[in-house]
């Protein structure tokens, strides 16, 4: 168990809908990272937050947004969902730097 | 566009054998090269990592070999065990972003 928690574990929704994925980092970790894992794209970095501020952006679509709250938990919002958004979404956390990232168990999103 | 190319896609090894996974990169700005292990239904877990100023790093049965001039690095799993059956990802990083390889599924046959 990495200490990173993600909810929900599974999510089934329809195209055009909006969902929110939640992540609680390990105690004491200030950085949160979001990744998307799909069969065709592999594991892709989406975005990083450090102590509430956006630090780095990867291949995140404009339909997706994230934020980190004062208690350091983070939410990833996915809107206008498309079939291709079906994937595993992982959250990871680290103390400050990016080197040792601890991954959560992921949220499996299925868009029908 | 995959910034880190990983091969093979899958491999099968007998218990006690050696598993070798190779990765190559183009961007010389990468300065940190971790390997992650992922079991089905779980998130990736950091296995071992290396910086480009070191040519080899060993932790238990896992060894990273790094060839800076060739821009290649590899993971060797010695004395492979059935519990090593998992998907392994190499990655490279500069700053905050990790770029992952496509993954190698390793199956260790008893």
Short mmCIF file of C-alpha atoms in Angstrom, two decimals:
data_model
loop_
_atom_site.label_atom_id
_atom_site.label_comp_id
_atom_site.label_asym_id
_atom_site.label_seq_id
_atom_site.Cartn_x
_atom_site.Cartn_y
_atom_site.Cartn_z
CA UNK A 1 0.00 0.00 0.00
CA UNK A 2 1.55 3.27 -1.19
CA UNK A 3 -0.45 5.48 1.18
CA UNK A 4 -2.06 7.34 -1.74
CA UNK A 5 -5.82 6.90 -1.92
CA UNK A 6 -8.07 7.42 -4.89
CA UNK A 7 -11.82 7.40 -5.18
CA UNK A 8 -13.86 6.07 -6.77
CA UNK A 9 -12.23 2.81 -7.79
CA UNK A 10 -14.48 2.38 -10.80
CA UNK A 11 -16.63 4.83 -12.68
CA UNK A 12 -19.02 4.18 -15.55
CA UNK A 13 -20.60 7.11 -17.30
CA UNK A 14 -21.91 8.23 -20.67
CA UNK A 15 -20.43 10.39 -23.39
CA UNK A 16 -20.87 14.10 -22.81
CA UNK A 17 -20.94 13.74 -19.04
CA UNK A 18 -18.61 15.22 -16.43
CA UNK A 19 -16.87 13.31 -13.63
CA UNK A 20 -14.59 14.15 -10.74
CA UNK A 21 -11.81 11.90 -9.56
CA UNK A 22 -10.38 12.39 -6.12
CA UNK A 23 -6.91 11.78 -4.73
CA UNK A 24 -5.50 12.01 -1.23
CA UNK A 25 -1.70 12.07 -1.16
CA UNK A 26 0.51 10.37 1.40
CA UNK A 27 0.71 12.20 4.69
CA UNK A 28 3.30 14.95 4.38
CA UNK A 29 3.53 14.86 0.58
CA UNK A 30 3.08 18.27 -1.01
CA UNK A 31 3.13 17.30 -4.67
CA UNK A 32 0.35 15.52 -6.52
CA UNK A 33 0.60 14.19 -10.07
CA UNK A 34 -2.11 12.89 -12.37
CA UNK A 35 -1.52 10.26 -15.05
CA UNK A 36 -3.69 8.58 -17.64
CA UNK A 37 -3.02 4.97 -18.61
CA UNK A 38 -4.65 3.61 -21.74
CA UNK A 39 -3.88 0.68 -23.98
CA UNK A 40 -2.98 2.80 -26.99
CA UNK A 41 -1.22 5.74 -25.30
CA UNK A 42 0.43 3.99 -22.37
CA UNK A 43 1.12 5.95 -19.20
CA UNK A 44 0.89 9.68 -19.84
CA UNK A 45 1.64 12.50 -17.44
CA UNK A 46 -1.24 14.96 -17.22
CA UNK A 47 -0.51 17.59 -14.59
CA UNK A 48 1.31 18.28 -11.34
CA UNK A 49 0.40 20.40 -8.34
CA UNK A 50 2.69 21.46 -5.55
CA UNK A 51 1.19 22.81 -2.34
CA UNK A 52 -1.90 24.07 -4.12
CA UNK A 53 -0.18 25.58 -7.15
CA UNK A 54 0.01 24.12 -10.64
CA UNK A 55 3.66 23.20 -11.25
CA UNK A 56 3.79 21.34 -14.57
CA UNK A 57 1.49 20.38 -17.38
CA UNK A 58 1.74 17.39 -19.67
CA UNK A 59 -0.66 15.98 -22.23
CA UNK A 60 -3.78 17.23 -20.53
CA UNK A 61 -6.78 18.02 -22.71
CA UNK A 62 -8.59 21.35 -22.37
CA UNK A 63 -11.70 19.39 -21.31
CA UNK A 64 -9.77 18.22 -18.27
CA UNK A 65 -8.86 20.33 -15.27
CA UNK A 66 -7.44 19.72 -11.83
CA UNK A 67 -6.90 21.47 -8.57
CA UNK A 68 -5.24 20.87 -5.25
CA UNK A 69 -7.00 22.02 -2.11
CA UNK A 70 -5.55 23.49 1.11
CA UNK A 71 -5.69 20.07 2.77
CA UNK A 72 -3.55 18.87 -0.19
CA UNK A 73 -6.08 16.48 -1.66
CA UNK A 74 -6.56 16.87 -5.37
CA UNK A 75 -9.40 16.47 -7.83
CA UNK A 76 -9.25 15.79 -11.54
CA UNK A 77 -12.31 16.98 -13.44
CA UNK A 78 -13.09 15.42 -16.80
CA UNK A 79 -15.86 17.02 -18.85
CA UNK A 80 -17.59 16.46 -22.20
CA UNK A 81 -16.41 12.88 -21.93
CA UNK A 82 -15.67 10.90 -25.06
CA UNK A 83 -15.30 7.17 -25.60
CA UNK A 84 -11.54 7.65 -25.92
CA UNK A 85 -11.33 9.01 -22.38
CA UNK A 86 -11.91 5.51 -21.06
CA UNK A 87 -8.72 4.70 -19.18
CA UNK A 88 -7.10 4.18 -15.83
CA UNK A 89 -6.36 7.46 -14.07
CA UNK A 90 -3.59 7.41 -11.51
CA UNK A 91 -2.65 9.92 -8.92
CA UNK A 92 0.84 9.96 -7.45
CA UNK A 93 2.40 12.01 -4.71
CA UNK A 94 5.85 12.97 -3.53
CA UNK A 95 7.29 15.01 -0.69
CA UNK A 96 8.45 17.95 -2.75
CA UNK A 97 10.60 16.97 -5.69
CA UNK A 98 9.42 14.71 -8.42
CA UNK A 99 11.85 11.85 -8.14
CA UNK A 100 10.18 9.36 -5.84
CA UNK A 101 6.54 9.31 -6.78
CA UNK A 102 4.14 7.00 -4.98
CA UNK A 103 1.19 5.92 -7.08
CA UNK A 104 -2.34 5.31 -5.90
CA UNK A 105 -4.41 2.30 -6.98
CA UNK A 106 -6.09 4.25 -9.77
CA UNK A 107 -9.63 4.99 -10.91
CA UNK A 108 -10.90 2.98 -13.85
CA UNK A 109 -13.13 5.15 -16.01
CA UNK A 110 -15.41 3.64 -18.61
CA UNK A 111 -17.27 5.98 -20.95
CA UNK A 112 -20.15 4.35 -22.79
CA UNK B 1 5.15 10.56 -29.63
CA UNK B 2 6.91 8.17 -27.31
CA UNK B 3 9.99 9.88 -25.88
CA UNK B 4 11.21 6.62 -24.39
CA UNK B 5 11.17 3.46 -26.50
CA UNK B 6 10.95 0.20 -24.59
CA UNK B 7 11.43 -3.39 -25.74
CA UNK B 8 10.39 -6.14 -25.78
CA UNK B 9 6.66 -5.74 -25.37
CA UNK B 10 6.55 -8.99 -23.45
CA UNK B 11 8.85 -11.78 -22.40
CA UNK B 12 8.63 -15.18 -20.79
CA UNK B 13 11.43 -16.49 -18.62
CA UNK B 14 11.90 -19.63 -16.60
CA UNK B 15 12.22 -19.41 -12.85
CA UNK B 16 15.82 -18.67 -12.00
CA UNK B 17 16.53 -17.10 -15.39
CA UNK B 18 17.47 -13.54 -16.29
CA UNK B 19 14.94 -11.04 -17.64
CA UNK B 20 16.34 -8.16 -19.66
CA UNK B 21 14.33 -5.10 -20.68
CA UNK B 22 15.79 -2.35 -22.82
CA UNK B 23 14.95 1.31 -23.19
CA UNK B 24 16.25 4.06 -25.44
CA UNK B 25 15.75 7.79 -25.40
CA UNK B 26 16.63 10.75 -27.61
CA UNK B 27 16.41 13.77 -25.35
CA UNK B 28 19.81 14.33 -23.72
CA UNK B 29 18.18 16.70 -21.22
CA UNK B 30 16.74 13.71 -19.36
CA UNK B 31 18.61 13.36 -16.09
CA UNK B 32 16.76 10.75 -14.08
CA UNK B 33 15.81 7.26 -15.18
CA UNK B 34 13.50 5.22 -12.92
CA UNK B 35 11.95 1.82 -13.44
CA UNK B 36 8.46 1.05 -12.21
CA UNK B 37 6.81 -2.30 -11.54
CA UNK B 38 3.06 -2.68 -11.93
CA UNK B 39 0.93 -5.63 -10.88
CA UNK B 40 -2.56 -6.09 -12.33
CA UNK B 41 -5.07 -3.82 -10.64
CA UNK B 42 -2.38 -1.80 -8.89
CA UNK B 43 -0.59 1.45 -9.50
CA UNK B 44 3.04 1.50 -10.65
CA UNK B 45 5.62 1.25 -7.87
CA UNK B 46 9.15 2.63 -8.04
CA UNK B 47 11.58 -0.25 -8.33
CA UNK B 48 15.01 1.27 -8.90
CA UNK B 49 16.38 4.45 -10.47
CA UNK B 50 19.64 5.78 -11.87
CA UNK B 51 21.20 9.08 -12.86
CA UNK B 52 23.29 9.42 -16.03
CA UNK B 53 26.57 9.91 -14.16
CA UNK B 54 26.41 6.28 -13.00
CA UNK B 55 26.80 3.33 -15.37
CA UNK B 56 25.26 0.67 -13.18
CA UNK B 57 23.12 0.39 -10.08
CA UNK B 58 22.16 -2.78 -8.30
CA UNK B 59 19.48 -3.37 -5.71
CA UNK B 60 19.02 -6.97 -4.76
CA UNK B 61 18.18 -8.97 -7.87
CA UNK B 62 17.49 -5.84 -9.93
CA UNK B 63 20.24 -4.04 -11.86
CA UNK B 64 20.07 -0.99 -14.09
CA UNK B 65 22.77 -0.61 -16.73
CA UNK B 66 23.11 2.84 -18.27
CA UNK B 67 24.94 3.76 -21.46
CA UNK B 68 24.96 7.52 -21.79
CA UNK B 69 26.69 7.68 -25.15
CA UNK B 70 24.22 5.25 -26.70
CA UNK B 71 21.29 6.86 -24.88
CA UNK B 72 20.16 3.46 -23.70
CA UNK B 73 19.45 1.86 -20.35
CA UNK B 74 18.27 -1.56 -19.35
CA UNK B 75 16.84 -3.48 -16.43
CA UNK B 76 18.17 -6.91 -15.57
CA UNK B 77 16.17 -9.13 -13.24
CA UNK B 78 18.45 -11.88 -11.98
CA UNK B 79 17.18 -15.22 -10.62
CA UNK B 80 13.66 -14.35 -11.81
CA UNK B 81 10.86 -15.55 -9.54
CA UNK B 82 7.15 -16.11 -10.24
CA UNK B 83 6.44 -13.12 -7.97
CA UNK B 84 8.33 -10.94 -10.44
CA UNK B 85 5.59 -11.50 -13.02
CA UNK B 86 4.37 -7.97 -13.67
CA UNK B 87 4.56 -5.14 -16.17
CA UNK B 88 7.74 -3.08 -16.02
CA UNK B 89 7.97 0.50 -17.22
CA UNK B 90 11.11 2.46 -17.83
CA UNK B 91 10.85 6.22 -17.58
CA UNK B 92 12.93 9.32 -18.08
CA UNK B 93 12.57 12.70 -16.51
CA UNK B 94 13.72 16.24 -16.76
CA UNK B 95 12.22 18.49 -14.19
CA UNK B 96 8.79 17.47 -13.12
CA UNK B 97 7.59 15.33 -15.98
CA UNK B 98 8.09 11.61 -16.19
CA UNK B 99 7.96 10.15 -19.71
CA UNK B 100 7.20 6.45 -19.62
CA UNK B 101 8.05 3.65 -22.01
CA UNK B 102 5.23 1.48 -23.31
CA UNK B 103 5.86 -1.25 -20.77
CA UNK B 104 7.09 -4.87 -20.82
CA UNK B 105 4.98 -7.68 -19.47
CA UNK B 106 7.22 -10.24 -17.80
CA UNK B 107 5.94 -13.74 -17.13
CA UNK B 108 8.08 -16.01 -14.99
CA UNK B 109 7.26 -19.70 -15.45
CA UNK B 110 7.80 -21.97 -12.46
#
